[in-house]
PDB file of C-alpha atoms in Angstrom:
ATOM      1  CA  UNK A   1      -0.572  21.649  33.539  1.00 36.00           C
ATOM      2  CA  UNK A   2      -1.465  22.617  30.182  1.00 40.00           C
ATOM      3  CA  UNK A   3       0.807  19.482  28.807  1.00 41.00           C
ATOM      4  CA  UNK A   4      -0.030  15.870  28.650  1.00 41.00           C
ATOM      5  CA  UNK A   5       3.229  13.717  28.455  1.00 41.00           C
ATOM      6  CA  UNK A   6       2.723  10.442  27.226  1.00 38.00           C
ATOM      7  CA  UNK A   7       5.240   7.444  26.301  1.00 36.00           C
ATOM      8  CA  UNK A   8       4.643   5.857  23.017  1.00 37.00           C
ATOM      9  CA  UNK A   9       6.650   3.803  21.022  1.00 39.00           C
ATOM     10  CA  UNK A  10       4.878   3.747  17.591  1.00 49.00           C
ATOM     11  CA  UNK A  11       3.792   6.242  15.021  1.00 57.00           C
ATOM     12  CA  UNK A  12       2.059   8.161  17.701  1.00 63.00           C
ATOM     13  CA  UNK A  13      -0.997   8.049  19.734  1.00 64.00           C
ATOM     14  CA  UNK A  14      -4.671   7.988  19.263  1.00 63.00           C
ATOM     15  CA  UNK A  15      -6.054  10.024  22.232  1.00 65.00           C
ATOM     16  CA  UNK A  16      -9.803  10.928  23.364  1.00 67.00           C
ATOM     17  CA  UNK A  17     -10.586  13.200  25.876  1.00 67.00           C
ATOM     18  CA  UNK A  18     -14.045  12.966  27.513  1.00 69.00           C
ATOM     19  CA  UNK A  19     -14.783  16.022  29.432  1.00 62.00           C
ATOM     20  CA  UNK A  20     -16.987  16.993  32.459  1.00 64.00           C
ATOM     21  CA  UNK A  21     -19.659  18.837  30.481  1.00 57.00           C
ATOM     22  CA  UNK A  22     -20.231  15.416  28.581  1.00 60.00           C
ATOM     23  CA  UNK A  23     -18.415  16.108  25.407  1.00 54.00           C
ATOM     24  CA  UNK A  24     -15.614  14.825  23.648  1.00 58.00           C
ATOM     25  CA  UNK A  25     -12.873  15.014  21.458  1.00 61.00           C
ATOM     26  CA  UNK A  26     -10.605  12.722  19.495  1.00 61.00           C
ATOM     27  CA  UNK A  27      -7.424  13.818  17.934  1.00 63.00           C
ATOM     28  CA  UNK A  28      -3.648  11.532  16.595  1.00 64.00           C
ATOM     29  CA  UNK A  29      -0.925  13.395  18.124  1.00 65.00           C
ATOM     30  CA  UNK A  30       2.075  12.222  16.074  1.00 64.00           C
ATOM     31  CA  UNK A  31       5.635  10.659  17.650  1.00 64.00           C
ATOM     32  CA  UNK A  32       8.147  12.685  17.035  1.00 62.00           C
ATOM     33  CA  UNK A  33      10.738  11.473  20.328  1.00 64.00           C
ATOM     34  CA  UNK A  34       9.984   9.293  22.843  1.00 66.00           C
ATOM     35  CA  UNK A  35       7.584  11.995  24.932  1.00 69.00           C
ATOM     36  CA  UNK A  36       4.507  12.983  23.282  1.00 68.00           C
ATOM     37  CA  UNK A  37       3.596  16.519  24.463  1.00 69.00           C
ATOM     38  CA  UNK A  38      -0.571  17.243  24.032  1.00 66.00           C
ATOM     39  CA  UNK A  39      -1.706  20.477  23.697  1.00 61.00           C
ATOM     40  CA  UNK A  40      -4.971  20.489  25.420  1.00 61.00           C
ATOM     41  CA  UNK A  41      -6.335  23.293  23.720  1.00 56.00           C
ATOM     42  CA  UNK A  42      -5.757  21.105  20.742  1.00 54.00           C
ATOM     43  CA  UNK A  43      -8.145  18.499  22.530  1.00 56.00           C
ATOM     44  CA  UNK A  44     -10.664  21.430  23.599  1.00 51.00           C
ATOM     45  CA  UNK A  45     -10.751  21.702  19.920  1.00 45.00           C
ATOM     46  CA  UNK A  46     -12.070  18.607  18.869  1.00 45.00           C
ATOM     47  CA  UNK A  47     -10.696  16.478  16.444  1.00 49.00           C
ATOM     48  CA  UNK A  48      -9.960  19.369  13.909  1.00 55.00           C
ATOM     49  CA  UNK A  49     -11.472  19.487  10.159  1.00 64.00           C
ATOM     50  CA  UNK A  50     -11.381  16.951   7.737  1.00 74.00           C
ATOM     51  CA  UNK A  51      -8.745  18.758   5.675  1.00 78.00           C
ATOM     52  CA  UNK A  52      -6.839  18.251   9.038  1.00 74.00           C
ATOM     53  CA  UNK A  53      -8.016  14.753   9.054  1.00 75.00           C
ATOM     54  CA  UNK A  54      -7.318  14.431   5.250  1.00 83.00           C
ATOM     55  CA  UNK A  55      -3.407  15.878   6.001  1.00 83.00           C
ATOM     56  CA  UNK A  56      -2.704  14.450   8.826  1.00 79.00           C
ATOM     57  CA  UNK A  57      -3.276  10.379   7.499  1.00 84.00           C
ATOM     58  CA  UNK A  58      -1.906  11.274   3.921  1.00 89.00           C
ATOM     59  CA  UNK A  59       1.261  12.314   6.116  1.00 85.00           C
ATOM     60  CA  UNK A  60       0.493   8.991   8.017  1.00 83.00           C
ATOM     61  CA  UNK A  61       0.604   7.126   4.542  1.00 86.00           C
ATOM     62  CA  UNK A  62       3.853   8.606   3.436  1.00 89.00           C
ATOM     63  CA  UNK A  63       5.599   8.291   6.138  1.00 85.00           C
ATOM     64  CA  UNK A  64       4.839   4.404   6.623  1.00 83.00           C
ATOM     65  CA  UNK A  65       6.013   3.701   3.052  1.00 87.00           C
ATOM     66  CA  UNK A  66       9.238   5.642   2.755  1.00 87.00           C
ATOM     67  CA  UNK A  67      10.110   4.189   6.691  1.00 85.00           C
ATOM     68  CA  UNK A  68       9.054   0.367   5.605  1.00 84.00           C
ATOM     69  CA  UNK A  69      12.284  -0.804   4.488  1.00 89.00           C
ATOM     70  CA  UNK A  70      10.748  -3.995   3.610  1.00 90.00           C
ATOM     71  CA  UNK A  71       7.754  -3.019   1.529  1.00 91.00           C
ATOM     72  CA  UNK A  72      10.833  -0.723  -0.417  1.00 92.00           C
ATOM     73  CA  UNK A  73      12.794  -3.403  -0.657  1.00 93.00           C
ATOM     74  CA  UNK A  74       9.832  -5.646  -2.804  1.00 93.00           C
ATOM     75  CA  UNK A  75       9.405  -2.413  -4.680  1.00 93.00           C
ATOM     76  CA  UNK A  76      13.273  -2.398  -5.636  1.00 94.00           C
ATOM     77  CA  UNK A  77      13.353  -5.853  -6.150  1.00 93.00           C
ATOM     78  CA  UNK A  78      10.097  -5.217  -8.753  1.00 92.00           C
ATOM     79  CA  UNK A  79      12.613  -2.469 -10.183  1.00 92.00           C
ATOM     80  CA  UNK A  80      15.371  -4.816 -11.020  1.00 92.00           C
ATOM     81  CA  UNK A  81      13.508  -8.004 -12.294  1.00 91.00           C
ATOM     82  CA  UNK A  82      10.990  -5.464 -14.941  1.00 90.00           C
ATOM     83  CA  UNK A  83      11.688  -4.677 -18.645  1.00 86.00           C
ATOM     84  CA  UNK A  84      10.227  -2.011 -20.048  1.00 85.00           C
ATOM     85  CA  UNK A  85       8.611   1.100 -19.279  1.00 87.00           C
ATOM     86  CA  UNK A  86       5.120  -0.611 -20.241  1.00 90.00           C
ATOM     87  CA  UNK A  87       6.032  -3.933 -18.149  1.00 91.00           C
ATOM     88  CA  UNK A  88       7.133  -1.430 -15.095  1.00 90.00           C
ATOM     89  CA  UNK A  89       3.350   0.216 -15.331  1.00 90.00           C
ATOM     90  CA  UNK A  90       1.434  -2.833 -15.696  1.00 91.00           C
ATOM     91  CA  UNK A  91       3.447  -4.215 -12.426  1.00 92.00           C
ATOM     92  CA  UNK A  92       3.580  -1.341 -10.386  1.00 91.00           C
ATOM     93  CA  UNK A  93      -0.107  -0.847 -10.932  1.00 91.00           C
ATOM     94  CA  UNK A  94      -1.506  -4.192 -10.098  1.00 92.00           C
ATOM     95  CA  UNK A  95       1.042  -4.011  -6.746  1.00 92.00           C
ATOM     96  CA  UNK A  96      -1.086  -0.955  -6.197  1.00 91.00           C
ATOM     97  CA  UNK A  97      -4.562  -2.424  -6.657  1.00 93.00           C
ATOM     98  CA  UNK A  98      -3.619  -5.297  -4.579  1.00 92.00           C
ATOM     99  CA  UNK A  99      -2.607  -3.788  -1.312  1.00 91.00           C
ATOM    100  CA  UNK A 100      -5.541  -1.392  -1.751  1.00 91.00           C
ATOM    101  CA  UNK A 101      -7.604  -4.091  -1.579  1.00 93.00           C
ATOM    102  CA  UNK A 102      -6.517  -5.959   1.991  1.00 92.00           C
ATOM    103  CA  UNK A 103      -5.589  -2.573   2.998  1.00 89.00           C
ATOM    104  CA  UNK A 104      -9.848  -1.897   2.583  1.00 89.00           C
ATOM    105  CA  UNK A 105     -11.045  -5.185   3.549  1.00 90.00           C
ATOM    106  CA  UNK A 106      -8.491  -4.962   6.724  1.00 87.00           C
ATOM    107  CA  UNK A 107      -9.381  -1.669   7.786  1.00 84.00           C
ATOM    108  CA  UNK A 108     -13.178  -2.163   7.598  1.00 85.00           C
ATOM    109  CA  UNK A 109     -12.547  -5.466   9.608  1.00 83.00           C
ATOM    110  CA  UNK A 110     -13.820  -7.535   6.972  1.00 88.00           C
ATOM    111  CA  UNK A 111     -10.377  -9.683   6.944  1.00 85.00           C
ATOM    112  CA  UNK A 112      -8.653 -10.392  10.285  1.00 83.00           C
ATOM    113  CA  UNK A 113      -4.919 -11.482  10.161  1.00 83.00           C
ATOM    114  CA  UNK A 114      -2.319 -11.718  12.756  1.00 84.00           C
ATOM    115  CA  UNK A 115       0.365  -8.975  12.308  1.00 84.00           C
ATOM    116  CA  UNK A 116       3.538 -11.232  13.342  1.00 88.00           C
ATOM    117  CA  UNK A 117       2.340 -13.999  10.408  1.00 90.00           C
ATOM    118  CA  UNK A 118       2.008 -11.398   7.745  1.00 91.00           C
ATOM    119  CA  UNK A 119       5.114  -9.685   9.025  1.00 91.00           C
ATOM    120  CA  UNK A 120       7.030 -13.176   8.350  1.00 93.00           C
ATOM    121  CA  UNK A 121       5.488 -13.255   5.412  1.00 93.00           C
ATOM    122  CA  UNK A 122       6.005 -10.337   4.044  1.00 93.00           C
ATOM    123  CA  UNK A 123       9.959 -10.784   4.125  1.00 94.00           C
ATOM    124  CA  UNK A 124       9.472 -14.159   2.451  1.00 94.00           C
ATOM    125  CA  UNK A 125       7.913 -12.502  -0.533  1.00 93.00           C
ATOM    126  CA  UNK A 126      11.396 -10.507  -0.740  1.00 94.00           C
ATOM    127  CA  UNK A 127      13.401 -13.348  -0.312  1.00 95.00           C
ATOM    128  CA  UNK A 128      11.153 -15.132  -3.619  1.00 93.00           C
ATOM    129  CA  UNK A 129      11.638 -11.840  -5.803  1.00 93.00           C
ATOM    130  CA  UNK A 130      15.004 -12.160  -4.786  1.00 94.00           C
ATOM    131  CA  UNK A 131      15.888 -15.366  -5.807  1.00 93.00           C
ATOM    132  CA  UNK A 132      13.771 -14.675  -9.205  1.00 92.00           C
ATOM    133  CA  UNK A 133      16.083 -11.507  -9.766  1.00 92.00           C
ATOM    134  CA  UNK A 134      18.970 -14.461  -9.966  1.00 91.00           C
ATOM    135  CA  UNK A 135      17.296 -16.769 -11.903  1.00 90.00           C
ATOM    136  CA  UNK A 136      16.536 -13.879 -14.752  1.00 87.00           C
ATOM    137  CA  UNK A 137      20.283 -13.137 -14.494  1.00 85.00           C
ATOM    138  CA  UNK A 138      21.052 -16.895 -14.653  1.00 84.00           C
ATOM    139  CA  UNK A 139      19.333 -16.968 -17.879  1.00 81.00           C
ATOM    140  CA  UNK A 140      16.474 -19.000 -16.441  1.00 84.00           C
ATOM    141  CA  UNK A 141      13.500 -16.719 -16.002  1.00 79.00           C
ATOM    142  CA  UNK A 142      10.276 -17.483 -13.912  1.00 80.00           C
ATOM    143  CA  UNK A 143       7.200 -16.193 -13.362  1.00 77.00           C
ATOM    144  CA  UNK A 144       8.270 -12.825 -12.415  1.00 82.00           C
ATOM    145  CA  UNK A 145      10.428 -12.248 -14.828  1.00 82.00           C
ATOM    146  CA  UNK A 146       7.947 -12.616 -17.598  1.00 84.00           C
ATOM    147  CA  UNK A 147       5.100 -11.793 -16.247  1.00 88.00           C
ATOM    148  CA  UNK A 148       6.024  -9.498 -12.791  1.00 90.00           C
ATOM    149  CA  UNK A 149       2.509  -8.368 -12.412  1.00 91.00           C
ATOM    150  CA  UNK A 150       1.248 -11.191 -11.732  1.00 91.00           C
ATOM    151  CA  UNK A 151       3.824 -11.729  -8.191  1.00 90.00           C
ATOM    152  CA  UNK A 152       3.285  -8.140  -7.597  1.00 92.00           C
ATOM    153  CA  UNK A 153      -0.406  -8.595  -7.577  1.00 94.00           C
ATOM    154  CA  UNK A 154      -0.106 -11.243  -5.668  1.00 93.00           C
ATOM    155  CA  UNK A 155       2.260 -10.463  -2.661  1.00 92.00           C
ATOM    156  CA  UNK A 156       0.798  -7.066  -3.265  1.00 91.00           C
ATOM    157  CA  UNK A 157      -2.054  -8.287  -1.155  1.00 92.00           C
ATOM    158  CA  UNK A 158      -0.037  -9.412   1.475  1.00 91.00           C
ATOM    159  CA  UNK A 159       1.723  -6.222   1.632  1.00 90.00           C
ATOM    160  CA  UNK A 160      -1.717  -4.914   2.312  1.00 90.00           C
ATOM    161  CA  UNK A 161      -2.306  -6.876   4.934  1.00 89.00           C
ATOM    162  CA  UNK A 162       0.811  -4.788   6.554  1.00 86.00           C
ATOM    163  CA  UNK A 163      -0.457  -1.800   5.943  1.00 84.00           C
ATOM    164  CA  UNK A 164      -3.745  -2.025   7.641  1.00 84.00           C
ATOM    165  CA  UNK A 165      -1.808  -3.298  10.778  1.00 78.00           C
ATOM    166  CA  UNK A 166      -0.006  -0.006  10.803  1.00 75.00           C
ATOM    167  CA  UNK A 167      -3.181   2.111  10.279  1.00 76.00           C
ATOM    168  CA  UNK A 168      -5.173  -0.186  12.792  1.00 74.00           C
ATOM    169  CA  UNK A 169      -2.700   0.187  15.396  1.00 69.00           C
ATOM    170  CA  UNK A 170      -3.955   3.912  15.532  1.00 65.00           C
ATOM    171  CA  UNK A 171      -7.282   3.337  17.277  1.00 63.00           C
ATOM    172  CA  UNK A 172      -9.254   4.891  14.819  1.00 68.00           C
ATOM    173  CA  UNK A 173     -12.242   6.540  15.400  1.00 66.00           C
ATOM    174  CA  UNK A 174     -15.180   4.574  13.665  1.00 69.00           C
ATOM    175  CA  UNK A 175     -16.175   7.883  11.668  1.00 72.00           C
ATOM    176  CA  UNK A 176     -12.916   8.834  10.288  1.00 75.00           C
ATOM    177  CA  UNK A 177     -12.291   5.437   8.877  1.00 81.00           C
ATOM    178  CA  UNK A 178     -13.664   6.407   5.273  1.00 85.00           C
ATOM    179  CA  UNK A 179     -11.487   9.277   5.574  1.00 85.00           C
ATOM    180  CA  UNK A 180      -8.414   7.589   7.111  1.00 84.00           C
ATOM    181  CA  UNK A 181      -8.320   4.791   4.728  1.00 87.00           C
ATOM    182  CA  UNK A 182      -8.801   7.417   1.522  1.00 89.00           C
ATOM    183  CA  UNK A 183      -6.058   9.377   2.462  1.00 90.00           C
ATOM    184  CA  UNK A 184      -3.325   6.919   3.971  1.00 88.00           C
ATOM    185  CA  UNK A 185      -3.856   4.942   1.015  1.00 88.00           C
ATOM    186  CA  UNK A 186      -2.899   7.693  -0.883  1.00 90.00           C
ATOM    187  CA  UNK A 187      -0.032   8.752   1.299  1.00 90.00           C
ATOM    188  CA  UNK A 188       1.332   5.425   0.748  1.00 89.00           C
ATOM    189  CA  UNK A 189       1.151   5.544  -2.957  1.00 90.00           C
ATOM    190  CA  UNK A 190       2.344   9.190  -3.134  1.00 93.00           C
ATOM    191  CA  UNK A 191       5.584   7.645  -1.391  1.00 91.00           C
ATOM    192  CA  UNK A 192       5.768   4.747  -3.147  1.00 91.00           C
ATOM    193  CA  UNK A 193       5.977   6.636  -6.355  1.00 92.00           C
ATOM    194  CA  UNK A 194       8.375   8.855  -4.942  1.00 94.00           C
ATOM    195  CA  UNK A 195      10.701   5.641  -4.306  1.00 94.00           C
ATOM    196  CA  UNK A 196      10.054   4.767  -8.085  1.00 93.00           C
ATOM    197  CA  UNK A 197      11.057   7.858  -9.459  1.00 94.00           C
ATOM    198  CA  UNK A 198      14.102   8.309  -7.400  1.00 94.00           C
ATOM    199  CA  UNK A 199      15.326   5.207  -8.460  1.00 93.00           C
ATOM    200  CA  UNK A 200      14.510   5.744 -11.905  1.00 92.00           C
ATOM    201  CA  UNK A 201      15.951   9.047 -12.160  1.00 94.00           C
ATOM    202  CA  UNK A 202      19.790   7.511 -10.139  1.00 92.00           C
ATOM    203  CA  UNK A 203      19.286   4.670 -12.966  1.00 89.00           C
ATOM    204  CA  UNK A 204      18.861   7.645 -15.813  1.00 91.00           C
ATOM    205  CA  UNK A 205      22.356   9.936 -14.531  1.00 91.00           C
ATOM    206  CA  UNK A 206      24.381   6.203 -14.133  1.00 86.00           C
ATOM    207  CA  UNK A 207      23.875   5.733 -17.826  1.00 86.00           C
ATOM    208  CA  UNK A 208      24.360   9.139 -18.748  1.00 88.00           C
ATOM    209  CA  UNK A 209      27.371   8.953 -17.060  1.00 87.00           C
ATOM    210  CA  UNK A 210      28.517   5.947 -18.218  1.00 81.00           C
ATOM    211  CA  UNK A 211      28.647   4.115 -15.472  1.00 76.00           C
ATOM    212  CA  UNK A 212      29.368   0.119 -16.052  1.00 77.00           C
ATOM    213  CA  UNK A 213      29.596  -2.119 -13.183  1.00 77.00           C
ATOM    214  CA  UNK A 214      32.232  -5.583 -13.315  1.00 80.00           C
ATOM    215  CA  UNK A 215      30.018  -8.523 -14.358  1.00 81.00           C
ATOM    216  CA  UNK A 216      30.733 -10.490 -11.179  1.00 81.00           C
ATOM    217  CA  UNK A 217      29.142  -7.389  -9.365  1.00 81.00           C
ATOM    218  CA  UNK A 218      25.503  -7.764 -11.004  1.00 84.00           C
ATOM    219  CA  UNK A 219      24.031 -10.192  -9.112  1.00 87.00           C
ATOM    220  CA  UNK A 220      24.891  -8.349  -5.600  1.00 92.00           C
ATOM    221  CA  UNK A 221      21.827  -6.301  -5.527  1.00 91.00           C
ATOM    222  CA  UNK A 222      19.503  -9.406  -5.707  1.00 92.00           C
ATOM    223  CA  UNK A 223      22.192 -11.231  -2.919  1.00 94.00           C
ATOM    224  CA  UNK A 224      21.729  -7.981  -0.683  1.00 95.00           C
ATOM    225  CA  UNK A 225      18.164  -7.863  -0.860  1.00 95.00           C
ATOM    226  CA  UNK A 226      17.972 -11.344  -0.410  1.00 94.00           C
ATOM    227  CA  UNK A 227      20.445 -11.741   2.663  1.00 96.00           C
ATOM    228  CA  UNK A 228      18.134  -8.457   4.393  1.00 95.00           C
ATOM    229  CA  UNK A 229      15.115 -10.524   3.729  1.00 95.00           C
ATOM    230  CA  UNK A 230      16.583 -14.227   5.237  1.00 95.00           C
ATOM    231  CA  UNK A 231      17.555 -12.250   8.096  1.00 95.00           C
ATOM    232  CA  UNK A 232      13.895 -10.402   8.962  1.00 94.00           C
ATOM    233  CA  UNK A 233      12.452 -13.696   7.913  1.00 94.00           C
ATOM    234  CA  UNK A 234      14.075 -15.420  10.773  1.00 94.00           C
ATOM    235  CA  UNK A 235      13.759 -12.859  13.449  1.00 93.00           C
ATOM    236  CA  UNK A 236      10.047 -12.460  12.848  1.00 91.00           C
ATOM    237  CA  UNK A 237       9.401 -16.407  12.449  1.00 93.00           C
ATOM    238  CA  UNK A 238      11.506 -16.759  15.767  1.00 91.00           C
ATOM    239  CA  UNK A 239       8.940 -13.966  17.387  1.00 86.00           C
ATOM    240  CA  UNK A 240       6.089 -15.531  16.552  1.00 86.00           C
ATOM    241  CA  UNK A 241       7.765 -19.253  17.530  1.00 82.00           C
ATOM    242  CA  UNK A 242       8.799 -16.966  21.263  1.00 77.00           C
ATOM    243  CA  UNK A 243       4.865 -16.093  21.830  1.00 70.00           C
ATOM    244  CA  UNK A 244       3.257 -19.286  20.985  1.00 61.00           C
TER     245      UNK A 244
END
């Protein structure tokens, strides 16, 4: 058969092919149903360019961002606690640097977490912006309200952490991980600010058209985000409890 059909329940799969002659090839064949069908003429191939390389992890990158509910959800919640167009570029910026930096040192296997702990984690950090959002509201500011940067820089690194895990999980070849960590890390930010500006632009035509919400209603963002968060915080603390 000219088809490989292989079950896969993540992104996709990592697959090498070592043929009879002695050579080689490597290629990601992405998940698009629960049957992976491989081309092996794609394998025959090799592992395709790097502007194949380069596409094909930037689309990784994108995809893992606008799919990770969670890491939108901290984004949001960075939307709704910021002031200020200056304030919102300081904070989405240093949340950038930050997860760039375990993303790196987590990829190059310079920092070694567990994925399950930083998964837990991770949905703590929302609950925490959530329950600063109220606070701001409440008239009693925190940290995050006056100085958001600072919390997005630092669960920005832990957000990291959950990115490598997703780029890790791909088996990557130890000479495209230069590449792969370039361009995913792009991908993701390319999303990211994609999430940014969408919001920005629904919060531009609600004020252009006038939109005013009941003051009881305010706070129900920060509740929702919150509630999503207390939930994932228990199922992935109970997962981790269920292994041990």
């Amino acid at each position: 058969s000219d088809v490989l059909r292989l079950l896969w329940q993540r992104q996709g799969v990592m697959l090498t092919a070592c043929w009879t002659d002695g050579s080689s090839a490597r290629q990601f064949f992405a998940r698009t149903s629960d049957v992976i069908e491989v081309p092996l003429d794609a394998l025959q191939a090799g592992s395709g360019s790097i502007a194949d390389a380069a596409r094909r992890y930037f689309g990784l990158g994108t995809q893992h961002i606008l799919l990770g509910v969670d890491h939108l959800l901290f984004v949001l919640g960075l939307l709704l606690i910021v002031n200020g167009p200056w304030m919102l570029v300081k904070t989405i910026t240093a949340f950038t640097l930050a997860h760039s930096i375990t993303l790196a040192l987590a990829t190059l296997g310079l920092v070694a977490v567990p994925s399950r702990p930083v998964d837990a984690a991770i949905a703590l950090s929302i609950m925490f912006l959530a329950a600063e959002i109220l606070r701001a509201r409440q008239g009693r500011p925190g940290l995050s309200a006056s100085r958001p940067w600072i919390a997005a820089f630092a669960f920005g690194l832990l957000h990291g952490l959950g990115f490598a895990g997703a780029l890790t999980e791909l088996g990557l070849a130890p000479g495209e991980i230069p590449l792969a960590l370039l361009f995913f890390n792009v991908g993701v930010e390319i999303g990211q600010l994609m999430f940014v500006a969408a919001f920005l632009a629904l919060a531009w035509a609600l004020r252009q058209l006038q939109v005013s919400w009941p003051r009881w209603a305010e706070p129900l963002p920060a509740y929702a985000i919150g509630t999503v968060a207390a939930f994932w915080f228990i199922e992935r603390t109970s997962a981790i409890v269920a292994v041990s």
